[in-house]
């Protein structure tokens, strides 16, 4: 499966079967795990094998791109501020690891639990063994 920039996809956790969406916190939309497939995404190729990832809706019209914060949380921001992501895909999308471009896989995606919610972040600069690296399935949205 190639990632067509004109198509919509869902990223679904391989283990839980839950997708990604967003929720407001401190005047930003932060990405978290939700029931079901979640909010559709677009993968915009940058030309060097990396992607900007666009969430198709948000609370702020111009802030829809998955972006790593200075504290390693993933939130939605403008295209100009968007993080470039690299993917390692196995079995045509059955297992996909995602990390920030240029970080040599030191910024893999993982969940951090807070109460009943799982927020998406990266593992850069953390030794927290309770937050394993996440693998996702990339599923075409209908």
GROMACS .gro file of C-alpha atoms in nm:
model
  142
    1UNK     CA    1   0.000   0.000   0.000
    2UNK     CA    2   0.145   0.336  -0.098
    3UNK     CA    3   0.031   0.645   0.090
    4UNK     CA    4  -0.163   0.856  -0.159
    5UNK     CA    5  -0.167   1.224  -0.050
    6UNK     CA    6  -0.519   1.255  -0.193
    7UNK     CA    7  -0.664   0.973   0.017
    8UNK     CA    8  -0.773   0.956   0.378
    9UNK     CA    9  -0.637   0.703   0.628
   10UNK     CA   10  -0.680   0.598   0.988
   11UNK     CA   11  -0.398   0.505   1.223
   12UNK     CA   12  -0.524   0.224   1.444
   13UNK     CA   13  -0.326   0.083   1.736
   14UNK     CA   14  -0.225  -0.274   1.652
   15UNK     CA   15  -0.304  -0.403   2.003
   16UNK     CA   16  -0.613  -0.208   2.113
   17UNK     CA   17  -0.779  -0.157   1.773
   18UNK     CA   18  -0.845   0.206   1.870
   19UNK     CA   19  -0.772   0.507   1.653
   20UNK     CA   20  -0.643   0.859   1.701
   21UNK     CA   21  -0.833   1.183   1.743
   22UNK     CA   22  -0.789   1.510   1.934
   23UNK     CA   23  -0.905   1.687   2.247
   24UNK     CA   24  -0.856   2.043   2.369
   25UNK     CA   25  -0.607   2.098   2.648
   26UNK     CA   26  -0.448   2.436   2.734
   27UNK     CA   27  -0.568   2.606   2.411
   28UNK     CA   28  -0.435   2.335   2.179
   29UNK     CA   29  -0.573   2.013   2.034
   30UNK     CA   30  -0.366   1.723   2.163
   31UNK     CA   31  -0.376   1.379   1.998
   32UNK     CA   32  -0.508   1.084   2.194
   33UNK     CA   33  -0.641   0.732   2.156
   34UNK     CA   34  -1.019   0.706   2.109
   35UNK     CA   35  -1.279   0.435   2.058
   36UNK     CA   36  -1.330   0.339   1.693
   37UNK     CA   37  -1.113   0.435   1.398
   38UNK     CA   38  -1.068   0.799   1.504
   39UNK     CA   39  -1.034   1.108   1.287
   40UNK     CA   40  -0.917   1.054   0.927
   41UNK     CA   41  -0.564   1.163   0.838
   42UNK     CA   42  -0.376   1.261   0.524
   43UNK     CA   43  -0.009   1.183   0.471
   44UNK     CA   44   0.161   1.463   0.277
   45UNK     CA   45   0.493   1.346   0.133
   46UNK     CA   46   0.780   1.590   0.175
   47UNK     CA   47   0.991   1.431  -0.098
   48UNK     CA   48   1.262   1.262   0.106
   49UNK     CA   49   1.058   0.971   0.239
   50UNK     CA   50   0.912   1.170   0.527
   51UNK     CA   51   0.560   1.306   0.573
   52UNK     CA   52   0.360   1.583   0.727
   53UNK     CA   53   0.051   1.426   0.883
   54UNK     CA   54  -0.275   1.624   0.861
   55UNK     CA   55  -0.574   1.547   1.082
   56UNK     CA   56  -0.881   1.631   0.875
   57UNK     CA   57  -1.058   1.824   1.152
   58UNK     CA   58  -0.968   2.019   1.464
   59UNK     CA   59  -1.101   2.292   1.689
   60UNK     CA   60  -0.878   2.551   1.514
   61UNK     CA   61  -0.911   2.570   1.135
   62UNK     CA   62  -0.543   2.632   1.056
   63UNK     CA   63  -0.399   2.395   1.317
   64UNK     CA   64  -0.438   2.040   1.190
   65UNK     CA   65  -0.084   1.903   1.154
   66UNK     CA   66   0.064   1.652   1.398
   67UNK     CA   67   0.348   1.833   1.573
   68UNK     CA   68   0.582   1.731   1.854
   69UNK     CA   69   0.590   1.980   2.140
   70UNK     CA   70   0.901   2.071   2.336
   71UNK     CA   71   0.780   1.832   2.606
   72UNK     CA   72   0.735   1.545   2.355
   73UNK     CA   73   0.353   1.556   2.337
   74UNK     CA   74   0.189   1.543   1.995
   75UNK     CA   75  -0.054   1.823   1.927
   76UNK     CA   76  -0.211   1.992   1.623
   77UNK     CA   77  -0.042   2.302   1.481
   78UNK     CA   78   0.000   2.489   1.152
   79UNK     CA   79   0.164   2.345   0.841
   80UNK     CA   80   0.462   2.578   0.892
   81UNK     CA   81   0.523   2.433   1.240
   82UNK     CA   82   0.442   2.072   1.153
   83UNK     CA   83   0.687   1.800   1.248
   84UNK     CA   84   0.819   1.583   0.966
   85UNK     CA   85   0.763   1.215   1.043
   86UNK     CA   86   0.933   0.902   0.915
   87UNK     CA   87   0.763   0.564   0.890
   88UNK     CA   88   0.891   0.210   0.908
   89UNK     CA   89   0.625  -0.005   0.746
   90UNK     CA   90   0.619  -0.381   0.761
   91UNK     CA   91   0.376  -0.611   0.581
   92UNK     CA   92   0.232  -0.323   0.376
   93UNK     CA   93   0.107  -0.126   0.672
   94UNK     CA   94   0.019  -0.410   0.912
   95UNK     CA   95   0.284  -0.275   1.147
   96UNK     CA   96   0.406   0.081   1.127
   97UNK     CA   97   0.644   0.263   1.358
   98UNK     CA   98   0.644   0.643   1.338
   99UNK     CA   99   0.913   0.882   1.463
  100UNK     CA  100   1.034   1.236   1.407
  101UNK     CA  101   1.256   1.282   1.102
  102UNK     CA  102   1.624   1.306   1.183
  103UNK     CA  103   1.591   1.160   1.533
  104UNK     CA  104   1.724   0.815   1.436
  105UNK     CA  105   1.417   0.654   1.586
  106UNK     CA  106   1.477   0.820   1.921
  107UNK     CA  107   1.137   0.991   1.903
  108UNK     CA  108   0.907   0.692   1.844
  109UNK     CA  109   0.537   0.740   1.910
  110UNK     CA  110   0.398   0.605   2.238
  111UNK     CA  111   0.100   0.662   2.468
  112UNK     CA  112   0.110   0.824   2.809
  113UNK     CA  113  -0.186   0.741   3.033
  114UNK     CA  114  -0.361   1.002   3.241
  115UNK     CA  115  -0.669   0.864   3.411
  116UNK     CA  116  -0.877   0.683   3.153
  117UNK     CA  117  -0.713   0.864   2.857
  118UNK     CA  118  -0.407   0.775   2.652
  119UNK     CA  119  -0.230   1.078   2.505
  120UNK     CA  120   0.009   1.045   2.212
  121UNK     CA  121   0.368   1.153   2.262
  122UNK     CA  122   0.720   1.045   2.179
  123UNK     CA  123   0.975   0.853   2.377
  124UNK     CA  124   1.261   1.095   2.329
  125UNK     CA  125   1.446   1.159   2.656
  126UNK     CA  126   1.237   0.915   2.858
  127UNK     CA  127   1.322   0.594   3.032
  128UNK     CA  128   0.959   0.513   3.118
  129UNK     CA  129   0.926   0.140   3.055
  130UNK     CA  130   0.552   0.162   3.123
  131UNK     CA  131   0.502   0.348   2.795
  132UNK     CA  132   0.603   0.103   2.521
  133UNK     CA  133   0.659   0.213   2.161
  134UNK     CA  134   0.332   0.197   1.964
  135UNK     CA  135   0.280   0.023   1.635
  136UNK     CA  136  -0.011   0.121   1.415
  137UNK     CA  137  -0.202  -0.019   1.122
  138UNK     CA  138  -0.257   0.227   0.839
  139UNK     CA  139  -0.610   0.168   0.715
  140UNK     CA  140  -0.769   0.343   0.417
  141UNK     CA  141  -1.076   0.544   0.523
  142UNK     CA  142  -1.390   0.481   0.322
   0.00000   0.00000   0.00000
